[in-house]
Short mmCIF file of N, CA and C in Angstrom, two decimals:
data_model
loop_
_atom_site.label_atom_id
_atom_site.label_comp_id
_atom_site.label_asym_id
_atom_site.label_seq_id
_atom_site.Cartn_x
_atom_site.Cartn_y
_atom_site.Cartn_z
N UNK A 528 -25.39 25.15 73.87
CA UNK A 528 -26.10 24.02 73.45
C UNK A 528 -26.06 23.88 71.93
N UNK A 529 -26.05 24.99 71.33
CA UNK A 529 -25.95 24.93 69.88
C UNK A 529 -24.64 24.32 69.46
N UNK A 530 -23.63 24.60 70.17
CA UNK A 530 -22.33 24.08 69.83
C UNK A 530 -22.28 22.58 70.04
N UNK A 531 -23.04 22.10 71.08
CA UNK A 531 -23.09 20.68 71.33
C UNK A 531 -23.84 19.97 70.20
N UNK A 532 -24.95 20.56 69.74
CA UNK A 532 -25.69 19.98 68.62
C UNK A 532 -24.85 19.99 67.35
N UNK A 533 -24.12 21.04 67.21
CA UNK A 533 -23.27 21.15 66.02
C UNK A 533 -22.19 20.08 66.05
N UNK A 534 -21.59 19.83 67.22
CA UNK A 534 -20.57 18.80 67.35
C UNK A 534 -21.16 17.42 67.08
N UNK A 535 -22.36 17.15 67.60
CA UNK A 535 -23.03 15.88 67.37
C UNK A 535 -23.33 15.73 65.89
N UNK A 536 -23.80 16.80 65.30
CA UNK A 536 -24.11 16.78 63.86
C UNK A 536 -22.86 16.48 63.05
N UNK A 537 -21.73 17.09 63.41
CA UNK A 537 -20.47 16.87 62.70
C UNK A 537 -20.01 15.42 62.84
N UNK A 538 -20.17 14.87 64.07
CA UNK A 538 -19.77 13.48 64.28
C UNK A 538 -20.63 12.53 63.46
N UNK A 539 -21.94 12.77 63.45
CA UNK A 539 -22.83 11.92 62.66
C UNK A 539 -22.53 12.04 61.17
N UNK A 540 -22.27 13.24 60.73
CA UNK A 540 -21.93 13.46 59.32
C UNK A 540 -20.63 12.73 58.97
N UNK A 541 -19.65 12.79 59.86
CA UNK A 541 -18.38 12.12 59.65
C UNK A 541 -18.59 10.61 59.62
N UNK A 542 -19.39 10.07 60.56
CA UNK A 542 -19.66 8.63 60.60
C UNK A 542 -20.40 8.19 59.34
N UNK A 543 -21.37 8.99 58.90
CA UNK A 543 -22.13 8.67 57.69
C UNK A 543 -21.20 8.65 56.47
N UNK A 544 -20.32 9.64 56.39
CA UNK A 544 -19.38 9.71 55.28
C UNK A 544 -18.45 8.51 55.28
N UNK A 545 -17.92 8.17 56.45
CA UNK A 545 -17.03 7.01 56.56
C UNK A 545 -17.77 5.72 56.22
N UNK A 546 -19.00 5.59 56.70
CA UNK A 546 -19.79 4.39 56.41
C UNK A 546 -20.06 4.28 54.92
N UNK A 547 -20.40 5.40 54.30
CA UNK A 547 -20.66 5.40 52.85
C UNK A 547 -19.42 5.01 52.08
N UNK A 548 -18.27 5.56 52.48
CA UNK A 548 -17.02 5.23 51.81
C UNK A 548 -16.70 3.75 51.95
N UNK A 549 -16.96 3.22 53.13
CA UNK A 549 -16.71 1.82 53.39
C UNK A 549 -17.62 0.93 52.52
N UNK A 550 -18.90 1.28 52.42
CA UNK A 550 -19.85 0.52 51.60
C UNK A 550 -19.44 0.60 50.13
N UNK A 551 -19.12 1.79 49.64
CA UNK A 551 -18.71 1.94 48.25
C UNK A 551 -17.42 1.19 47.96
N UNK A 552 -16.50 1.24 48.86
CA UNK A 552 -15.24 0.52 48.69
C UNK A 552 -15.47 -0.97 48.61
N UNK A 553 -16.36 -1.48 49.45
CA UNK A 553 -16.66 -2.91 49.42
C UNK A 553 -17.42 -3.28 48.16
N UNK A 554 -18.27 -2.37 47.70
CA UNK A 554 -19.01 -2.65 46.47
C UNK A 554 -18.06 -2.80 45.30
N UNK A 555 -17.02 -1.98 45.25
CA UNK A 555 -16.02 -2.08 44.18
C UNK A 555 -15.31 -3.42 44.23
N UNK A 556 -15.03 -3.89 45.42
CA UNK A 556 -14.38 -5.20 45.54
C UNK A 556 -15.32 -6.31 45.12
N UNK A 557 -16.60 -6.12 45.37
CA UNK A 557 -17.58 -7.13 44.97
C UNK A 557 -17.67 -7.26 43.47
N UNK A 558 -17.57 -6.15 42.76
CA UNK A 558 -17.63 -6.18 41.30
C UNK A 558 -16.45 -6.95 40.74
N UNK A 559 -15.28 -6.70 41.28
CA UNK A 559 -14.09 -7.40 40.80
C UNK A 559 -14.17 -8.89 41.05
N UNK A 560 -14.79 -9.28 42.13
CA UNK A 560 -14.87 -10.71 42.41
C UNK A 560 -15.85 -11.41 41.47
N UNK A 561 -16.63 -10.65 40.68
CA UNK A 561 -17.57 -11.23 39.74
C UNK A 561 -17.00 -11.30 38.32
N UNK A 562 -15.74 -10.94 38.08
CA UNK A 562 -15.13 -10.97 36.75
C UNK A 562 -15.06 -12.40 36.24
N UNK A 563 -15.15 -12.57 34.91
CA UNK A 563 -15.09 -13.90 34.30
C UNK A 563 -14.19 -13.86 33.07
N UNK A 564 -13.59 -14.95 32.73
CA UNK A 564 -12.71 -15.06 31.58
C UNK A 564 -13.14 -16.27 30.76
N UNK A 565 -13.10 -16.11 29.43
CA UNK A 565 -13.41 -17.23 28.54
C UNK A 565 -12.29 -17.37 27.54
N UNK A 566 -12.13 -18.52 26.99
CA UNK A 566 -11.11 -18.80 26.00
C UNK A 566 -11.78 -19.22 24.70
N UNK A 567 -11.17 -18.90 23.57
CA UNK A 567 -11.68 -19.30 22.26
C UNK A 567 -10.49 -19.69 21.39
N UNK A 568 -10.75 -20.28 20.23
CA UNK A 568 -9.69 -20.72 19.33
C UNK A 568 -9.53 -19.76 18.16
N UNK A 569 -8.38 -19.76 17.54
CA UNK A 569 -8.12 -19.02 16.30
C UNK A 569 -7.67 -20.04 15.27
N UNK A 570 -8.18 -19.92 14.04
CA UNK A 570 -7.80 -20.85 12.98
C UNK A 570 -7.44 -20.09 11.72
N UNK A 571 -6.72 -20.71 10.84
CA UNK A 571 -6.36 -20.14 9.54
C UNK A 571 -6.09 -21.30 8.59
N UNK A 572 -6.34 -21.06 7.31
CA UNK A 572 -6.02 -22.03 6.27
C UNK A 572 -5.17 -21.34 5.22
N UNK A 573 -4.02 -21.86 4.95
CA UNK A 573 -3.15 -21.31 3.92
C UNK A 573 -3.35 -22.14 2.66
N UNK A 574 -3.65 -21.47 1.55
CA UNK A 574 -3.85 -22.18 0.28
C UNK A 574 -2.67 -21.88 -0.64
N UNK A 575 -2.47 -22.77 -1.58
CA UNK A 575 -1.43 -22.56 -2.57
C UNK A 575 -1.77 -21.33 -3.41
N UNK A 576 -0.78 -20.53 -3.76
CA UNK A 576 -1.07 -19.36 -4.60
C UNK A 576 -1.64 -19.81 -5.95
N UNK A 577 -2.54 -19.01 -6.50
CA UNK A 577 -3.07 -19.31 -7.83
C UNK A 577 -1.99 -18.96 -8.85
N UNK A 578 -1.89 -19.77 -9.89
CA UNK A 578 -0.89 -19.54 -10.93
C UNK A 578 -1.52 -19.79 -12.29
N UNK A 579 -0.97 -19.14 -13.31
CA UNK A 579 -1.44 -19.34 -14.68
C UNK A 579 -0.22 -19.43 -15.59
N UNK A 580 -0.25 -20.40 -16.50
CA UNK A 580 0.84 -20.58 -17.44
C UNK A 580 0.26 -20.77 -18.84
N UNK A 581 0.93 -20.20 -19.84
CA UNK A 581 0.47 -20.31 -21.22
C UNK A 581 0.58 -21.75 -21.70
N UNK A 582 -0.44 -22.18 -22.44
CA UNK A 582 -0.44 -23.50 -23.09
C UNK A 582 -0.28 -23.29 -24.58
N UNK A 583 -1.33 -23.60 -25.34
CA UNK A 583 -1.27 -23.41 -26.81
C UNK A 583 -1.55 -21.95 -27.17
N UNK A 584 -1.03 -21.54 -28.33
CA UNK A 584 -1.21 -20.16 -28.79
C UNK A 584 -2.54 -20.00 -29.52
N UNK A 585 -3.02 -18.77 -29.54
CA UNK A 585 -4.23 -18.41 -30.28
C UNK A 585 -3.84 -18.34 -31.76
N UNK A 586 -4.46 -19.21 -32.57
CA UNK A 586 -4.07 -19.33 -33.98
C UNK A 586 -5.28 -19.01 -34.88
N UNK A 587 -5.19 -17.87 -35.59
CA UNK A 587 -6.26 -17.46 -36.50
C UNK A 587 -6.12 -18.11 -37.87
N UNK A 588 -4.97 -18.66 -38.17
CA UNK A 588 -4.75 -19.35 -39.45
C UNK A 588 -4.49 -18.39 -40.59
N UNK A 589 -4.63 -18.91 -41.81
CA UNK A 589 -4.36 -18.14 -43.02
C UNK A 589 -5.66 -17.74 -43.69
N UNK A 590 -5.68 -16.55 -44.28
CA UNK A 590 -6.85 -16.03 -44.98
C UNK A 590 -6.41 -14.88 -45.87
N UNK A 591 -7.25 -14.53 -46.81
CA UNK A 591 -6.97 -13.36 -47.65
C UNK A 591 -8.08 -12.35 -47.43
N UNK A 592 -7.79 -11.09 -47.75
CA UNK A 592 -8.76 -10.02 -47.52
C UNK A 592 -9.08 -9.32 -48.83
N UNK A 593 -10.08 -8.46 -48.77
CA UNK A 593 -10.47 -7.69 -49.95
C UNK A 593 -10.34 -6.21 -49.62
N UNK A 594 -11.04 -5.41 -50.36
CA UNK A 594 -10.96 -3.96 -50.19
C UNK A 594 -11.74 -3.45 -48.99
N UNK A 595 -12.42 -4.32 -48.25
CA UNK A 595 -13.20 -3.89 -47.08
C UNK A 595 -12.65 -4.53 -45.81
N UNK A 596 -12.91 -3.91 -44.67
CA UNK A 596 -12.49 -4.48 -43.39
C UNK A 596 -13.29 -5.76 -43.14
N UNK A 597 -12.63 -6.76 -42.55
CA UNK A 597 -13.26 -8.05 -42.31
C UNK A 597 -12.82 -8.59 -40.96
N UNK A 598 -13.45 -9.69 -40.53
CA UNK A 598 -13.09 -10.28 -39.24
C UNK A 598 -12.87 -11.78 -39.36
N UNK A 599 -12.05 -12.30 -38.44
CA UNK A 599 -11.86 -13.73 -38.26
C UNK A 599 -11.97 -13.97 -36.75
N UNK A 600 -12.80 -14.95 -36.36
CA UNK A 600 -13.05 -15.21 -34.94
C UNK A 600 -12.69 -16.65 -34.61
N UNK A 601 -12.05 -16.83 -33.44
CA UNK A 601 -11.76 -18.16 -32.91
C UNK A 601 -12.63 -18.35 -31.67
N UNK A 602 -13.38 -19.47 -31.62
CA UNK A 602 -14.27 -19.79 -30.51
C UNK A 602 -13.45 -20.26 -29.30
N UNK A 603 -13.75 -19.72 -28.11
CA UNK A 603 -13.00 -20.06 -26.89
C UNK A 603 -13.23 -21.49 -26.43
N UNK A 604 -14.37 -22.07 -26.76
CA UNK A 604 -14.68 -23.43 -26.31
C UNK A 604 -14.16 -24.49 -27.27
N UNK A 605 -14.49 -24.32 -28.55
CA UNK A 605 -14.14 -25.37 -29.53
C UNK A 605 -12.86 -25.08 -30.31
N UNK A 606 -12.46 -23.82 -30.36
CA UNK A 606 -11.30 -23.47 -31.18
C UNK A 606 -11.65 -23.32 -32.66
N UNK A 607 -12.95 -23.44 -32.99
CA UNK A 607 -13.39 -23.33 -34.39
C UNK A 607 -13.24 -21.89 -34.88
N UNK A 608 -13.03 -21.76 -36.19
CA UNK A 608 -12.83 -20.44 -36.81
C UNK A 608 -14.05 -20.07 -37.64
N UNK A 609 -14.51 -18.82 -37.51
CA UNK A 609 -15.57 -18.27 -38.36
C UNK A 609 -15.06 -16.95 -38.93
N UNK A 610 -15.73 -16.47 -39.96
CA UNK A 610 -15.24 -15.24 -40.60
C UNK A 610 -16.38 -14.41 -41.17
N UNK A 611 -16.05 -13.17 -41.48
CA UNK A 611 -16.98 -12.30 -42.21
C UNK A 611 -16.20 -11.64 -43.33
N UNK A 612 -16.42 -12.09 -44.54
CA UNK A 612 -15.82 -11.46 -45.71
C UNK A 612 -14.46 -11.96 -46.12
N UNK A 613 -13.72 -12.62 -45.26
CA UNK A 613 -12.40 -13.09 -45.64
C UNK A 613 -12.51 -14.41 -46.38
N UNK A 614 -11.51 -14.74 -47.13
CA UNK A 614 -11.44 -16.03 -47.79
C UNK A 614 -10.51 -16.89 -46.96
N UNK A 615 -11.09 -17.88 -46.28
CA UNK A 615 -10.29 -18.73 -45.40
C UNK A 615 -9.47 -19.72 -46.22
N UNK A 616 -8.23 -19.89 -45.81
CA UNK A 616 -7.34 -20.85 -46.42
C UNK A 616 -7.13 -21.95 -45.40
N UNK A 617 -7.11 -23.21 -45.86
CA UNK A 617 -6.90 -24.33 -44.95
C UNK A 617 -5.58 -24.14 -44.22
N UNK A 618 -5.66 -24.17 -42.90
CA UNK A 618 -4.46 -24.00 -42.07
C UNK A 618 -4.79 -24.41 -40.64
N UNK A 619 -3.77 -24.45 -39.80
CA UNK A 619 -3.96 -24.80 -38.40
C UNK A 619 -4.53 -23.61 -37.65
N UNK A 620 -5.66 -23.83 -36.99
CA UNK A 620 -6.31 -22.79 -36.21
C UNK A 620 -6.62 -23.34 -34.81
N UNK A 621 -6.88 -22.47 -33.88
CA UNK A 621 -7.28 -22.95 -32.56
C UNK A 621 -7.26 -21.87 -31.50
N UNK A 622 -7.94 -22.20 -30.43
CA UNK A 622 -8.02 -21.30 -29.28
C UNK A 622 -6.71 -21.32 -28.51
N UNK A 623 -6.47 -20.28 -27.73
CA UNK A 623 -5.35 -20.27 -26.81
C UNK A 623 -5.77 -21.05 -25.57
N UNK A 624 -4.84 -21.70 -24.92
CA UNK A 624 -5.13 -22.35 -23.64
C UNK A 624 -4.13 -21.86 -22.59
N UNK A 625 -4.61 -21.85 -21.37
CA UNK A 625 -3.79 -21.52 -20.21
C UNK A 625 -4.04 -22.59 -19.16
N UNK A 626 -3.00 -22.96 -18.44
CA UNK A 626 -3.11 -23.92 -17.36
C UNK A 626 -3.16 -23.16 -16.05
N UNK A 627 -4.32 -23.25 -15.36
CA UNK A 627 -4.52 -22.55 -14.09
C UNK A 627 -4.36 -23.58 -12.98
N UNK A 628 -3.54 -23.28 -11.98
CA UNK A 628 -3.32 -24.17 -10.85
C UNK A 628 -3.47 -23.41 -9.54
N UNK A 629 -3.84 -24.15 -8.49
CA UNK A 629 -4.02 -23.56 -7.17
C UNK A 629 -4.42 -24.64 -6.18
N UNK A 630 -5.30 -24.29 -5.26
CA UNK A 630 -5.71 -25.21 -4.21
C UNK A 630 -7.09 -25.80 -4.45
N UNK A 631 -7.19 -27.10 -4.29
CA UNK A 631 -8.47 -27.80 -4.23
C UNK A 631 -9.49 -27.47 -5.27
N UNK A 632 -10.67 -27.04 -4.80
CA UNK A 632 -11.80 -26.73 -5.68
C UNK A 632 -12.22 -25.27 -5.53
N UNK A 633 -11.26 -24.40 -5.35
CA UNK A 633 -11.57 -22.97 -5.21
C UNK A 633 -11.97 -22.36 -6.55
N UNK A 634 -12.75 -21.28 -6.49
CA UNK A 634 -13.14 -20.57 -7.70
C UNK A 634 -12.22 -19.36 -7.91
N UNK A 635 -12.17 -18.90 -9.15
CA UNK A 635 -11.31 -17.76 -9.47
C UNK A 635 -11.96 -16.90 -10.56
N UNK A 636 -11.62 -15.62 -10.54
CA UNK A 636 -12.11 -14.67 -11.55
C UNK A 636 -11.10 -14.60 -12.69
N UNK A 637 -11.62 -14.44 -13.91
CA UNK A 637 -10.80 -14.37 -15.12
C UNK A 637 -10.88 -12.95 -15.67
N UNK A 638 -9.72 -12.35 -15.94
CA UNK A 638 -9.68 -11.02 -16.54
C UNK A 638 -9.01 -11.12 -17.91
N UNK A 639 -9.77 -10.75 -18.94
CA UNK A 639 -9.29 -10.79 -20.32
C UNK A 639 -8.92 -9.39 -20.79
N UNK A 640 -8.14 -9.29 -21.87
CA UNK A 640 -7.81 -7.96 -22.39
C UNK A 640 -9.07 -7.23 -22.87
N UNK A 641 -9.07 -5.93 -22.74
CA UNK A 641 -10.19 -5.13 -23.23
C UNK A 641 -9.96 -4.74 -24.68
N UNK A 642 -11.03 -4.43 -25.37
CA UNK A 642 -10.93 -4.03 -26.78
C UNK A 642 -10.05 -2.80 -26.91
N UNK A 643 -9.27 -2.78 -27.99
CA UNK A 643 -8.40 -1.65 -28.27
C UNK A 643 -7.05 -1.71 -27.58
N UNK A 644 -6.75 -2.81 -26.90
CA UNK A 644 -5.47 -2.89 -26.19
C UNK A 644 -4.49 -3.90 -26.79
N UNK A 645 -4.94 -4.74 -27.73
CA UNK A 645 -4.06 -5.77 -28.29
C UNK A 645 -4.03 -5.65 -29.81
N UNK A 646 -2.83 -5.63 -30.36
CA UNK A 646 -2.62 -5.65 -31.81
C UNK A 646 -1.58 -6.71 -32.13
N UNK A 647 -1.70 -7.29 -33.31
CA UNK A 647 -0.64 -8.15 -33.83
C UNK A 647 -0.04 -7.42 -35.02
N UNK A 648 1.27 -7.60 -35.23
CA UNK A 648 1.97 -6.80 -36.25
C UNK A 648 2.81 -7.66 -37.18
N UNK A 649 3.13 -7.07 -38.32
CA UNK A 649 4.09 -7.62 -39.28
C UNK A 649 4.87 -6.45 -39.85
N UNK A 650 5.96 -6.76 -40.52
CA UNK A 650 6.77 -5.69 -41.13
C UNK A 650 7.93 -5.28 -40.24
N UNK A 651 8.51 -4.16 -40.56
CA UNK A 651 9.68 -3.69 -39.81
C UNK A 651 9.24 -2.82 -38.64
N UNK A 652 10.17 -2.60 -37.73
CA UNK A 652 9.87 -1.78 -36.56
C UNK A 652 9.55 -0.34 -36.96
N UNK A 653 10.12 0.12 -38.06
CA UNK A 653 9.88 1.51 -38.50
C UNK A 653 8.62 1.62 -39.35
N UNK A 654 8.15 0.51 -39.94
CA UNK A 654 6.94 0.55 -40.76
C UNK A 654 6.08 -0.68 -40.49
N UNK A 655 5.57 -0.84 -39.27
CA UNK A 655 4.79 -2.03 -38.97
C UNK A 655 3.37 -1.93 -39.53
N UNK A 656 2.81 -3.07 -39.86
CA UNK A 656 1.40 -3.19 -40.23
C UNK A 656 0.72 -3.90 -39.06
N UNK A 657 -0.50 -3.50 -38.71
CA UNK A 657 -1.15 -4.10 -37.55
C UNK A 657 -2.56 -4.59 -37.87
N UNK A 658 -3.02 -5.51 -37.03
CA UNK A 658 -4.43 -5.93 -37.00
C UNK A 658 -4.86 -5.90 -35.53
N UNK A 659 -6.04 -5.37 -35.29
CA UNK A 659 -6.57 -5.30 -33.94
C UNK A 659 -7.12 -6.66 -33.52
N UNK A 660 -6.83 -7.05 -32.28
CA UNK A 660 -7.39 -8.27 -31.69
C UNK A 660 -8.31 -7.82 -30.56
N UNK A 661 -9.55 -8.26 -30.58
CA UNK A 661 -10.50 -7.84 -29.55
C UNK A 661 -11.58 -8.87 -29.33
N UNK A 662 -12.62 -8.46 -28.64
CA UNK A 662 -13.75 -9.32 -28.29
C UNK A 662 -13.26 -10.66 -27.74
N UNK A 663 -12.36 -10.59 -26.76
CA UNK A 663 -11.83 -11.79 -26.13
C UNK A 663 -12.94 -12.50 -25.36
N UNK A 664 -12.95 -13.82 -25.44
CA UNK A 664 -13.90 -14.65 -24.68
C UNK A 664 -13.12 -15.78 -24.01
N UNK A 665 -13.71 -16.36 -22.98
CA UNK A 665 -13.02 -17.47 -22.31
C UNK A 665 -13.98 -18.62 -22.01
N UNK A 666 -13.41 -19.79 -21.86
CA UNK A 666 -14.15 -20.99 -21.47
C UNK A 666 -13.36 -21.66 -20.36
N UNK A 667 -13.83 -21.57 -19.11
CA UNK A 667 -15.10 -21.02 -18.66
C UNK A 667 -15.12 -19.50 -18.78
N UNK A 668 -16.33 -18.96 -18.77
CA UNK A 668 -16.52 -17.53 -18.95
C UNK A 668 -16.64 -16.80 -17.62
N UNK A 669 -15.76 -15.85 -17.38
CA UNK A 669 -15.85 -15.00 -16.19
C UNK A 669 -15.30 -15.58 -14.91
N UNK A 670 -15.71 -16.82 -14.57
CA UNK A 670 -15.26 -17.47 -13.33
C UNK A 670 -14.95 -18.92 -13.62
N UNK A 671 -13.83 -19.39 -13.11
CA UNK A 671 -13.46 -20.80 -13.24
C UNK A 671 -13.48 -21.48 -11.89
N UNK A 672 -13.49 -22.81 -11.91
CA UNK A 672 -13.44 -23.60 -10.68
C UNK A 672 -12.35 -24.66 -10.84
N UNK A 673 -11.40 -24.64 -9.94
CA UNK A 673 -10.34 -25.64 -9.98
C UNK A 673 -10.90 -27.00 -9.59
N UNK A 674 -10.43 -28.04 -10.26
CA UNK A 674 -10.76 -29.41 -9.91
C UNK A 674 -9.45 -30.07 -9.53
N UNK A 675 -9.35 -30.50 -8.27
CA UNK A 675 -8.10 -31.07 -7.75
C UNK A 675 -6.94 -30.11 -8.00
N UNK A 676 -7.22 -28.81 -7.89
CA UNK A 676 -6.18 -27.78 -7.99
C UNK A 676 -5.76 -27.40 -9.39
N UNK A 677 -6.54 -27.75 -10.43
CA UNK A 677 -6.14 -27.40 -11.79
C UNK A 677 -7.35 -27.21 -12.70
N UNK A 678 -7.18 -26.42 -13.74
CA UNK A 678 -8.19 -26.27 -14.78
C UNK A 678 -7.52 -25.70 -16.03
N UNK A 679 -7.99 -26.15 -17.20
CA UNK A 679 -7.54 -25.58 -18.46
C UNK A 679 -8.52 -24.48 -18.84
N UNK A 680 -7.99 -23.31 -19.14
CA UNK A 680 -8.77 -22.14 -19.51
C UNK A 680 -8.57 -21.91 -21.01
N UNK A 681 -9.67 -21.91 -21.78
CA UNK A 681 -9.60 -21.64 -23.21
C UNK A 681 -9.91 -20.18 -23.49
N UNK A 682 -9.22 -19.59 -24.47
CA UNK A 682 -9.44 -18.18 -24.83
C UNK A 682 -9.56 -18.06 -26.34
N UNK A 683 -10.60 -17.35 -26.76
CA UNK A 683 -10.80 -17.03 -28.16
C UNK A 683 -10.87 -15.52 -28.33
N UNK A 684 -10.86 -15.07 -29.59
CA UNK A 684 -10.91 -13.63 -29.86
C UNK A 684 -11.25 -13.41 -31.33
N UNK A 685 -11.36 -12.16 -31.69
CA UNK A 685 -11.64 -11.77 -33.08
C UNK A 685 -10.56 -10.79 -33.54
N UNK A 686 -10.04 -11.04 -34.75
CA UNK A 686 -9.15 -10.04 -35.35
C UNK A 686 -9.94 -9.30 -36.42
N UNK A 687 -9.62 -8.02 -36.57
CA UNK A 687 -10.29 -7.18 -37.56
C UNK A 687 -9.24 -6.64 -38.52
N UNK A 688 -9.44 -6.92 -39.79
CA UNK A 688 -8.51 -6.42 -40.80
C UNK A 688 -8.91 -5.01 -41.21
N UNK A 689 -7.99 -4.32 -41.83
CA UNK A 689 -8.33 -3.04 -42.48
C UNK A 689 -8.52 -3.36 -43.96
N UNK A 690 -9.06 -2.42 -44.69
CA UNK A 690 -9.24 -2.62 -46.14
C UNK A 690 -7.89 -2.93 -46.77
N UNK A 691 -7.86 -3.97 -47.60
CA UNK A 691 -6.64 -4.41 -48.29
C UNK A 691 -5.49 -4.60 -47.31
N UNK A 692 -5.71 -5.39 -46.29
CA UNK A 692 -4.69 -5.67 -45.27
C UNK A 692 -3.42 -6.18 -45.94
N UNK A 693 -2.28 -5.66 -45.53
CA UNK A 693 -0.99 -6.04 -46.10
C UNK A 693 -0.72 -7.51 -45.77
N UNK A 694 -0.26 -8.27 -46.76
CA UNK A 694 0.07 -9.68 -46.56
C UNK A 694 1.30 -9.79 -45.67
N UNK A 695 1.33 -10.82 -44.83
CA UNK A 695 2.49 -11.05 -43.97
C UNK A 695 2.11 -11.97 -42.83
N UNK A 696 3.10 -12.35 -42.05
CA UNK A 696 2.89 -13.18 -40.88
C UNK A 696 2.82 -12.26 -39.65
N UNK A 697 1.64 -12.15 -39.07
CA UNK A 697 1.39 -11.22 -37.96
C UNK A 697 1.54 -11.94 -36.61
N UNK A 698 2.20 -11.29 -35.67
CA UNK A 698 2.37 -11.87 -34.33
C UNK A 698 2.18 -10.79 -33.27
N UNK A 699 1.91 -11.25 -32.08
CA UNK A 699 1.76 -10.36 -30.93
C UNK A 699 1.42 -11.19 -29.71
N UNK A 700 1.22 -10.53 -28.60
CA UNK A 700 0.89 -11.26 -27.38
C UNK A 700 -0.21 -10.53 -26.61
N UNK A 701 -0.78 -11.25 -25.65
CA UNK A 701 -1.82 -10.68 -24.80
C UNK A 701 -1.75 -11.34 -23.43
N UNK A 702 -2.29 -10.67 -22.44
CA UNK A 702 -2.28 -11.16 -21.07
C UNK A 702 -3.65 -11.57 -20.58
N UNK A 703 -3.70 -12.65 -19.81
CA UNK A 703 -4.90 -13.09 -19.12
C UNK A 703 -4.53 -13.21 -17.65
N UNK A 704 -5.39 -12.71 -16.77
CA UNK A 704 -5.12 -12.76 -15.33
C UNK A 704 -6.19 -13.59 -14.62
N UNK A 705 -5.79 -14.26 -13.55
CA UNK A 705 -6.73 -15.00 -12.70
C UNK A 705 -6.49 -14.61 -11.26
N UNK A 706 -7.57 -14.63 -10.46
CA UNK A 706 -7.47 -14.27 -9.05
C UNK A 706 -8.55 -15.03 -8.28
N UNK A 707 -8.16 -15.60 -7.12
CA UNK A 707 -9.14 -16.32 -6.30
C UNK A 707 -10.31 -15.41 -5.97
N UNK A 708 -11.52 -15.99 -5.94
CA UNK A 708 -12.72 -15.24 -5.51
C UNK A 708 -12.77 -15.23 -3.99
#
């Protein structure tokens, strides 16, 4: 009799296992039938690359110096010249300009040279005389905004003479960078 109960128990266990497997299998199919799909759009806008081109040069004009170091400054907005200790001589002076172009009305960051990185020189390659150019400023200052894809950027700076600066025509160059914000 025990063997008969054991056989019945085995059959019921087998039926329960099969029924459970069947229910679980159907449940898995039910989950798949509930799957959903949605669609969305992707967009992009390509803008013209930002560009910068040199316009007018930074012109400090003519001046004389004395036995002490002195400065001459060009204003980035007006191009006006101011000085400390130098004797200004009437001459053509003015701010540097750059033509910035790009797309629409986007804004951009302006990077000017740092102090101690720009010099203008005169004389021979073996015996040059230099003046430091620093305290660069811009108009607009720090960030510009294109209007119809263009803007004029003004740049001013200060040159510092040494005591009894050697007379001559001094020249040099500097870089200004722009980058979209």
